[in-house]
Amino acid sequence: MLEVAALRAGYGPIEVLRGVDLAVGPGEIVALLGSNGAGKSTLNNNVSGLYRPFGGSIRFEGEEITGASSMHIVKAGLVQVPEGRRVFPNLSVRDNLELGSYRRGKPHRAANLERVLEIFPRLRERLTQSAGTLSGGEQQMLAIGRGLMGEPRLLILDEPSLGLSPLLVEEMFGLIGRLNRQGLAILLVEQNVVQSLALAHRAYVLENGRIALSGSAADLARDPDLRRSYLGH
Ligand code: ATP
């Protein structure tokens, strides 16, 4: 579904990604792990069209999307939910959600809104509230809800558990599993190694702009190098 090959990317003269190969197949949850500054967000931002790669190729459902606009990429069905709670604080919950669907036309928007509100009943109760007044966890749900409004076939989630209480982290991982069982492929960018490997089918570990380890999530969870580097034992 998503095929990233020999991707090189960075900022001005700085090369951050130095030849990254990564794939996400239909129906998969793939975790992208790595310490701070490893290049996870850089990979995301290039895949979703916010930056133009230096070299290599990105294909989505067979189509070359390297250097395509983010609008084109969203329309093709690849939607990124950015790190943190990048909602529009002064807009209502409803307006935030509808912005995620504005490229899909009105009939789609109503159906998508209903679907998202079934997934997040808490947002239904708060449709007219301004997004800035939601709790942290609710804002994270809103950001994901807005992503779902774009009718993704592949959803890239950038640190969805960041800043959430342990209970909400559980809830978030449960939700990601449910979305996946409904057929959505997910690239999960996370620092939360244990829970990500428990949920994902496969995983990649990015280190210094290169894939240092990859394999089935079950195998990686047992990998001594990974355990030493990320779990401290
Ligand atoms: P984190 O988990 O901390 O978010 P990350 O793995 O997502 O880290 P990136 O944000 O991709 O890492 O950053 C990789 C490297 O690129 C870092 O050294 C960072 O300083 C650098 N970098 C990121 N954004 C820019 C930018 N806009 N201009 C220049 N350098 C940048």
mmCIF file with all atom_site columns, C-alpha atoms and ligand atoms in Angstrom, residues 10-12 14-17 34-45 51 83 158-159 189-191 206, ligand 1:
data_model
loop_
_atom_site.group_PDB
_atom_site.id
_atom_site.type_symbol
_atom_site.label_atom_id
_atom_site.label_alt_id
_atom_site.label_comp_id
_atom_site.label_asym_id
_atom_site.label_entity_id
_atom_site.label_seq_id
_atom_site.pdbx_PDB_ins_code
_atom_site.Cartn_x
_atom_site.Cartn_y
_atom_site.Cartn_z
_atom_site.occupancy
_atom_site.B_iso_or_equiv
_atom_site.pdbx_formal_charge
_atom_site.auth_seq_id
_atom_site.auth_comp_id
_atom_site.auth_asym_id
_atom_site.auth_atom_id
_atom_site.pdbx_PDB_model_num
ATOM   1  C CA  . GLY A 1 10  ? 16.170 16.719 5.444  1.00 0.00 ? 10  GLY A CA  1
ATOM   2  C CA  . TYR A 1 11  ? 16.245 20.461 5.811  1.00 0.00 ? 11  TYR A CA  1
ATOM   3  C CA  . GLY A 1 12  ? 18.420 22.693 3.614  1.00 0.00 ? 12  GLY A CA  1
ATOM   4  C CA  . ILE A 1 14  ? 21.139 18.846 6.551  1.00 0.00 ? 14  ILE A CA  1
ATOM   5  C CA  . GLU A 1 15  ? 20.341 15.291 5.486  1.00 0.00 ? 15  GLU A CA  1
ATOM   6  C CA  . VAL A 1 16  ? 18.235 13.632 8.204  1.00 0.00 ? 16  VAL A CA  1
ATOM   7  C CA  . LEU A 1 17  ? 16.977 10.498 6.403  1.00 0.00 ? 17  LEU A CA  1
ATOM   8  C CA  . GLY A 1 34  ? 13.013 5.559  17.386 1.00 0.00 ? 34  GLY A CA  1
ATOM   9  C CA  . SER A 1 35  ? 14.453 7.921  19.927 1.00 0.00 ? 35  SER A CA  1
ATOM   10 C CA  . ASN A 1 36  ? 14.055 11.710 19.870 1.00 0.00 ? 36  ASN A CA  1
ATOM   11 C CA  . GLY A 1 37  ? 15.587 13.232 16.772 1.00 0.00 ? 37  GLY A CA  1
ATOM   12 C CA  . ALA A 1 38  ? 15.863 9.919  14.899 1.00 0.00 ? 38  ALA A CA  1
ATOM   13 C CA  . GLY A 1 39  ? 13.896 11.363 11.983 1.00 0.00 ? 39  GLY A CA  1
ATOM   14 C CA  . LYS A 1 40  ? 10.387 9.978  12.532 1.00 0.00 ? 40  LYS A CA  1
ATOM   15 C CA  . SER A 1 41  ? 8.601  13.288 11.976 1.00 0.00 ? 41  SER A CA  1
ATOM   16 C CA  . THR A 1 42  ? 10.839 14.023 9.009  1.00 0.00 ? 42  THR A CA  1
ATOM   17 C CA  . LEU A 1 43  ? 9.724  10.740 7.433  1.00 0.00 ? 43  LEU A CA  1
ATOM   18 C CA  . ASN A 1 44  ? 6.081  11.565 8.107  1.00 0.00 ? 44  ASN A CA  1
ATOM   19 C CA  . ASN A 1 45  ? 6.343  15.061 6.748  1.00 0.00 ? 45  ASN A CA  1
ATOM   20 C CA  . TYR A 1 51  ? 8.322  18.554 2.493  1.00 0.00 ? 51  TYR A CA  1
ATOM   21 C CA  . GLU A 1 83  ? 1.852  15.155 16.610 1.00 0.00 ? 83  GLU A CA  1
ATOM   22 C CA  . ASP A 1 158 ? 2.257  10.787 14.996 1.00 0.00 ? 158 ASP A CA  1
ATOM   23 C CA  . GLU A 1 159 ? 2.647  10.055 18.723 1.00 0.00 ? 159 GLU A CA  1
ATOM   24 C CA  . VAL A 1 189 ? 4.797  6.644  15.068 1.00 0.00 ? 189 VAL A CA  1
ATOM   25 C CA  . GLU A 1 190 ? 5.384  6.179  18.764 1.00 0.00 ? 190 GLU A CA  1
ATOM   26 C CA  . GLN A 1 191 ? 7.816  6.470  21.654 1.00 0.00 ? 191 GLN A CA  1
ATOM   27 C CA  . LEU A 1 206 ? 14.785 4.350  12.967 1.00 0.00 ? 206 LEU A CA  1
HETATM 28 P P1  . ATP B 2 .   ? 10.926 13.332 18.137 1.00 0.00 ? 1   ATP B P1  1
HETATM 29 O O1  . ATP B 2 .   ? 10.580 11.964 18.604 1.00 0.00 ? 1   ATP B O1  1
HETATM 30 O O2  . ATP B 2 .   ? 11.730 14.091 19.133 1.00 0.00 ? 1   ATP B O2  1
HETATM 31 O O3  . ATP B 2 .   ? 9.784  14.082 17.552 1.00 0.00 ? 1   ATP B O3  1
HETATM 32 P P2  . ATP B 2 .   ? 11.846 12.622 15.487 1.00 0.00 ? 1   ATP B P2  1
HETATM 33 O O4  . ATP B 2 .   ? 12.367 11.239 15.376 1.00 0.00 ? 1   ATP B O4  1
HETATM 34 O O5  . ATP B 2 .   ? 10.496 12.898 14.993 1.00 0.00 ? 1   ATP B O5  1
HETATM 35 O O6  . ATP B 2 .   ? 12.027 13.120 16.957 1.00 0.00 ? 1   ATP B O6  1
HETATM 36 P P3  . ATP B 2 .   ? 12.652 14.682 13.654 1.00 0.00 ? 1   ATP B P3  1
HETATM 37 O O7  . ATP B 2 .   ? 11.715 15.697 14.166 1.00 0.00 ? 1   ATP B O7  1
HETATM 38 O O8  . ATP B 2 .   ? 12.367 14.055 12.338 1.00 0.00 ? 1   ATP B O8  1
HETATM 39 O O9  . ATP B 2 .   ? 12.911 13.531 14.716 1.00 0.00 ? 1   ATP B O9  1
HETATM 40 O O10 . ATP B 2 .   ? 14.080 15.367 13.612 1.00 0.00 ? 1   ATP B O10 1
HETATM 41 C C1  . ATP B 2 .   ? 15.239 14.750 13.054 1.00 0.00 ? 1   ATP B C1  1
HETATM 42 C C2  . ATP B 2 .   ? 16.366 15.763 12.981 1.00 0.00 ? 1   ATP B C2  1
HETATM 43 O O11 . ATP B 2 .   ? 16.011 16.798 12.074 1.00 0.00 ? 1   ATP B O11 1
HETATM 44 C C3  . ATP B 2 .   ? 16.678 16.456 14.299 1.00 0.00 ? 1   ATP B C3  1
HETATM 45 O O12 . ATP B 2 .   ? 18.066 16.533 14.425 1.00 0.00 ? 1   ATP B O12 1
HETATM 46 C C4  . ATP B 2 .   ? 16.061 17.828 14.168 1.00 0.00 ? 1   ATP B C4  1
HETATM 47 O O13 . ATP B 2 .   ? 16.796 18.776 14.869 1.00 0.00 ? 1   ATP B O13 1
HETATM 48 C C5  . ATP B 2 .   ? 16.152 18.082 12.673 1.00 0.00 ? 1   ATP B C5  1
HETATM 49 N N1  . ATP B 2 .   ? 15.050 18.939 12.206 1.00 0.00 ? 1   ATP B N1  1
HETATM 50 C C6  . ATP B 2 .   ? 13.732 18.715 12.363 1.00 0.00 ? 1   ATP B C6  1
HETATM 51 N N2  . ATP B 2 .   ? 12.987 19.698 11.799 1.00 0.00 ? 1   ATP B N2  1
HETATM 52 C C7  . ATP B 2 .   ? 13.883 20.583 11.275 1.00 0.00 ? 1   ATP B C7  1
HETATM 53 C C8  . ATP B 2 .   ? 13.770 21.816 10.566 1.00 0.00 ? 1   ATP B C8  1
HETATM 54 N N3  . ATP B 2 .   ? 12.566 22.332 10.254 1.00 0.00 ? 1   ATP B N3  1
HETATM 55 N N4  . ATP B 2 .   ? 14.922 22.442 10.212 1.00 0.00 ? 1   ATP B N4  1
HETATM 56 C C9  . ATP B 2 .   ? 16.127 21.910 10.482 1.00 0.00 ? 1   ATP B C9  1
HETATM 57 N N5  . ATP B 2 .   ? 16.309 20.743 11.157 1.00 0.00 ? 1   ATP B N5  1
HETATM 58 C C10 . ATP B 2 .   ? 15.210 20.083 11.546 1.00 0.00 ? 1   ATP B C10 1
#
